[in-house]
Amino acid sequence: MGDRVRVHPEKCTMCLYCQLVCSLKNYGFFSPPKAMIKISRLGNEINIEFSSKCKGCLECIKWCFYGALKPKKGFA
Ligand code: SF4
Ligand code: SF4
């Protein structure tokens, strides 16, 4: 369901709000490693990935204040 989200890694600040809110929404507590979205850095490149467990709820988008996550057309 991560395919509902359009990603702009070049805008990502690695604040990890998305991982925090995903774990809170889906498990009821903050645990970034449990999130269905994962932000990582390899050299200068930031990578944004979704696990197969992503439910497509789009909560992560609401809490990304830097424009790195946007809904794909039809999922706004
Ligand atoms: S909330 Fe947005 S800016 Fe922050 S880590 Fe997630 S994708 Fe990057
Ligand atoms: S769409 Fe929902 S389930 Fe998927 S990564 Fe974002 S907050 Fe988590």
PDB file of C-alpha atoms and ligand atoms in Angstrom:
ATOM      1  CA  MET A   1       0.000   0.000   0.000  1.00  0.00           C
ATOM      2  CA  GLY A   2       3.074   2.256   0.124  1.00  0.00           C
ATOM      3  CA  ASP A   3       2.383   2.767  -3.560  1.00  0.00           C
ATOM      4  CA  ARG A   4      -0.223   5.344  -2.499  1.00  0.00           C
ATOM      5  CA  VAL A   5       2.588   7.647  -1.454  1.00  0.00           C
ATOM      6  CA  ARG A   6       4.754   9.707  -3.791  1.00  0.00           C
ATOM      7  CA  VAL A   7       8.182  10.201  -2.267  1.00  0.00           C
ATOM      8  CA  HIS A   8      10.635  13.074  -2.652  1.00  0.00           C
ATOM      9  CA  PRO A   9      13.762  11.861  -0.861  1.00  0.00           C
ATOM     10  CA  GLU A  10      15.667  15.018  -1.789  1.00  0.00           C
ATOM     11  CA  LYS A  11      13.368  16.953   0.592  1.00  0.00           C
ATOM     12  CA  CYS A  12      13.641  14.513   3.490  1.00  0.00           C
ATOM     13  CA  THR A  13      15.360  15.830   6.618  1.00  0.00           C
ATOM     14  CA  MET A  14      15.390  12.424   8.368  1.00  0.00           C
ATOM     15  CA  CYS A  15      13.276  13.855  11.199  1.00  0.00           C
ATOM     16  CA  LEU A  16      11.613  10.398  11.446  1.00  0.00           C
ATOM     17  CA  TYR A  17       8.198  11.829  12.333  1.00  0.00           C
ATOM     18  CA  CYS A  18       6.776   9.481   9.693  1.00  0.00           C
ATOM     19  CA  GLN A  19       8.206   6.421  11.456  1.00  0.00           C
ATOM     20  CA  LEU A  20       6.976   7.691  14.816  1.00  0.00           C
ATOM     21  CA  VAL A  21       3.399   8.315  13.711  1.00  0.00           C
ATOM     22  CA  CYS A  22       3.204   5.088  11.714  1.00  0.00           C
ATOM     23  CA  SER A  23       4.149   3.035  14.767  1.00  0.00           C
ATOM     24  CA  LEU A  24       1.798   5.049  16.990  1.00  0.00           C
ATOM     25  CA  LYS A  25      -1.141   4.627  14.635  1.00  0.00           C
ATOM     26  CA  ASN A  26      -0.579   0.929  14.000  1.00  0.00           C
ATOM     27  CA  TYR A  27       0.710  -0.299  17.381  1.00  0.00           C
ATOM     28  CA  GLY A  28      -0.383   2.389  19.843  1.00  0.00           C
ATOM     29  CA  PHE A  29       3.126   3.371  20.878  1.00  0.00           C
ATOM     30  CA  PHE A  30       6.202   5.098  19.474  1.00  0.00           C
ATOM     31  CA  SER A  31       8.639   2.590  17.996  1.00  0.00           C
ATOM     32  CA  PRO A  32      10.273   3.818  14.789  1.00  0.00           C
ATOM     33  CA  PRO A  33      11.819   0.397  13.986  1.00  0.00           C
ATOM     34  CA  LYS A  34       8.294  -1.092  13.855  1.00  0.00           C
ATOM     35  CA  ALA A  35       7.111   1.481  11.320  1.00  0.00           C
ATOM     36  CA  MET A  36       6.022   0.389   7.872  1.00  0.00           C
ATOM     37  CA  ILE A  37       7.962   3.257   6.383  1.00  0.00           C
ATOM     38  CA  LYS A  38      11.715   3.256   6.713  1.00  0.00           C
ATOM     39  CA  ILE A  39      14.067   6.184   6.179  1.00  0.00           C
ATOM     40  CA  SER A  40      17.727   5.404   5.674  1.00  0.00           C
ATOM     41  CA  ARG A  41      20.806   7.098   4.356  1.00  0.00           C
ATOM     42  CA  LEU A  42      23.493   5.632   2.145  1.00  0.00           C
ATOM     43  CA  GLY A  43      26.233   8.187   1.609  1.00  0.00           C
ATOM     44  CA  ASN A  44      24.479  11.363   0.479  1.00  0.00           C
ATOM     45  CA  GLU A  45      21.405   9.501  -0.723  1.00  0.00           C
ATOM     46  CA  ILE A  46      18.288   9.264   1.439  1.00  0.00           C
ATOM     47  CA  ASN A  47      16.101   6.265   0.801  1.00  0.00           C
ATOM     48  CA  ILE A  48      12.379   6.064   1.634  1.00  0.00           C
ATOM     49  CA  GLU A  49      10.918   2.557   1.597  1.00  0.00           C
ATOM     50  CA  PHE A  50       7.606   0.993   2.601  1.00  0.00           C
ATOM     51  CA  SER A  51       7.240  -2.525   3.943  1.00  0.00           C
ATOM     52  CA  SER A  52       4.662  -4.917   2.540  1.00  0.00           C
ATOM     53  CA  LYS A  53       2.675  -4.379   5.779  1.00  0.00           C
ATOM     54  CA  CYS A  54       1.946  -0.727   4.931  1.00  0.00           C
ATOM     55  CA  LYS A  55      -1.809  -0.187   5.135  1.00  0.00           C
ATOM     56  CA  GLY A  56      -1.896   2.902   2.973  1.00  0.00           C
ATOM     57  CA  CYS A  57      -3.535   4.967   5.725  1.00  0.00           C
ATOM     58  CA  LEU A  58      -1.483   8.024   4.690  1.00  0.00           C
ATOM     59  CA  GLU A  59      -0.941   9.117   8.322  1.00  0.00           C
ATOM     60  CA  CYS A  60       2.778   9.491   7.610  1.00  0.00           C
ATOM     61  CA  ILE A  61       2.008  12.107   4.944  1.00  0.00           C
ATOM     62  CA  LYS A  62       0.095  14.295   7.401  1.00  0.00           C
ATOM     63  CA  TRP A  63       3.122  14.540   9.652  1.00  0.00           C
ATOM     64  CA  CYS A  64       5.798  15.111   7.029  1.00  0.00           C
ATOM     65  CA  PHE A  65       6.282  18.860   7.213  1.00  0.00           C
ATOM     66  CA  TYR A  66       9.018  18.973   4.571  1.00  0.00           C
ATOM     67  CA  GLY A  67       7.159  17.817   1.486  1.00  0.00           C
ATOM     68  CA  ALA A  68       9.006  14.523   1.203  1.00  0.00           C
ATOM     69  CA  LEU A  69       5.764  12.495   1.288  1.00  0.00           C
ATOM     70  CA  LYS A  70       2.739  13.333  -0.832  1.00  0.00           C
ATOM     71  CA  PRO A  71      -0.357  11.352  -1.769  1.00  0.00           C
ATOM     72  CA  LYS A  72      -0.417   9.957  -5.271  1.00  0.00           C
ATOM     73  CA  LYS A  73      -3.194  11.197  -7.503  1.00  0.00           C
ATOM     74  CA  GLY A  74      -6.476   9.667  -6.412  1.00  0.00           C
ATOM     75  CA  PHE A  75      -5.353   9.079  -2.811  1.00  0.00           C
ATOM     76  CA  ALA A  76      -5.395  12.654  -1.477  1.00  0.00           C
TER      77      ALA A  76
HETATM   78  S1  SF4 B   1       8.547  12.860   8.092  1.00  0.00           S
HETATM   79 FE1  SF4 B   1       9.174  13.449   5.993  1.00  0.00          FE
HETATM   80  S2  SF4 B   1      11.080  14.627   6.284  1.00  0.00           S
HETATM   81 FE2  SF4 B   1      10.716  13.479   8.177  1.00  0.00          FE
HETATM   82  S3  SF4 B   1      11.857  11.550   7.907  1.00  0.00           S
HETATM   83 FE3  SF4 B   1       9.756  11.155   7.220  1.00  0.00          FE
HETATM   84  S4  SF4 B   1       9.828  11.536   5.000  1.00  0.00           S
HETATM   85 FE4  SF4 B   1      11.649  12.483   5.881  1.00  0.00          FE
HETATM   86  S1  SF4 B   2       0.666   4.849   4.887  1.00  0.00           S
HETATM   87 FE1  SF4 B   2       0.097   4.383   7.037  1.00  0.00          FE
HETATM   88  S2  SF4 B   2       0.809   2.269   7.343  1.00  0.00           S
HETATM   89 FE2  SF4 B   2       1.833   3.039   5.492  1.00  0.00          FE
HETATM   90  S3  SF4 B   2       3.796   3.841   6.195  1.00  0.00           S
HETATM   91 FE3  SF4 B   2       2.341   5.573   6.156  1.00  0.00          FE
HETATM   92  S4  SF4 B   2       1.501   5.652   8.270  1.00  0.00           S
HETATM   93 FE4  SF4 B   2       2.475   3.655   7.989  1.00  0.00          FE
END
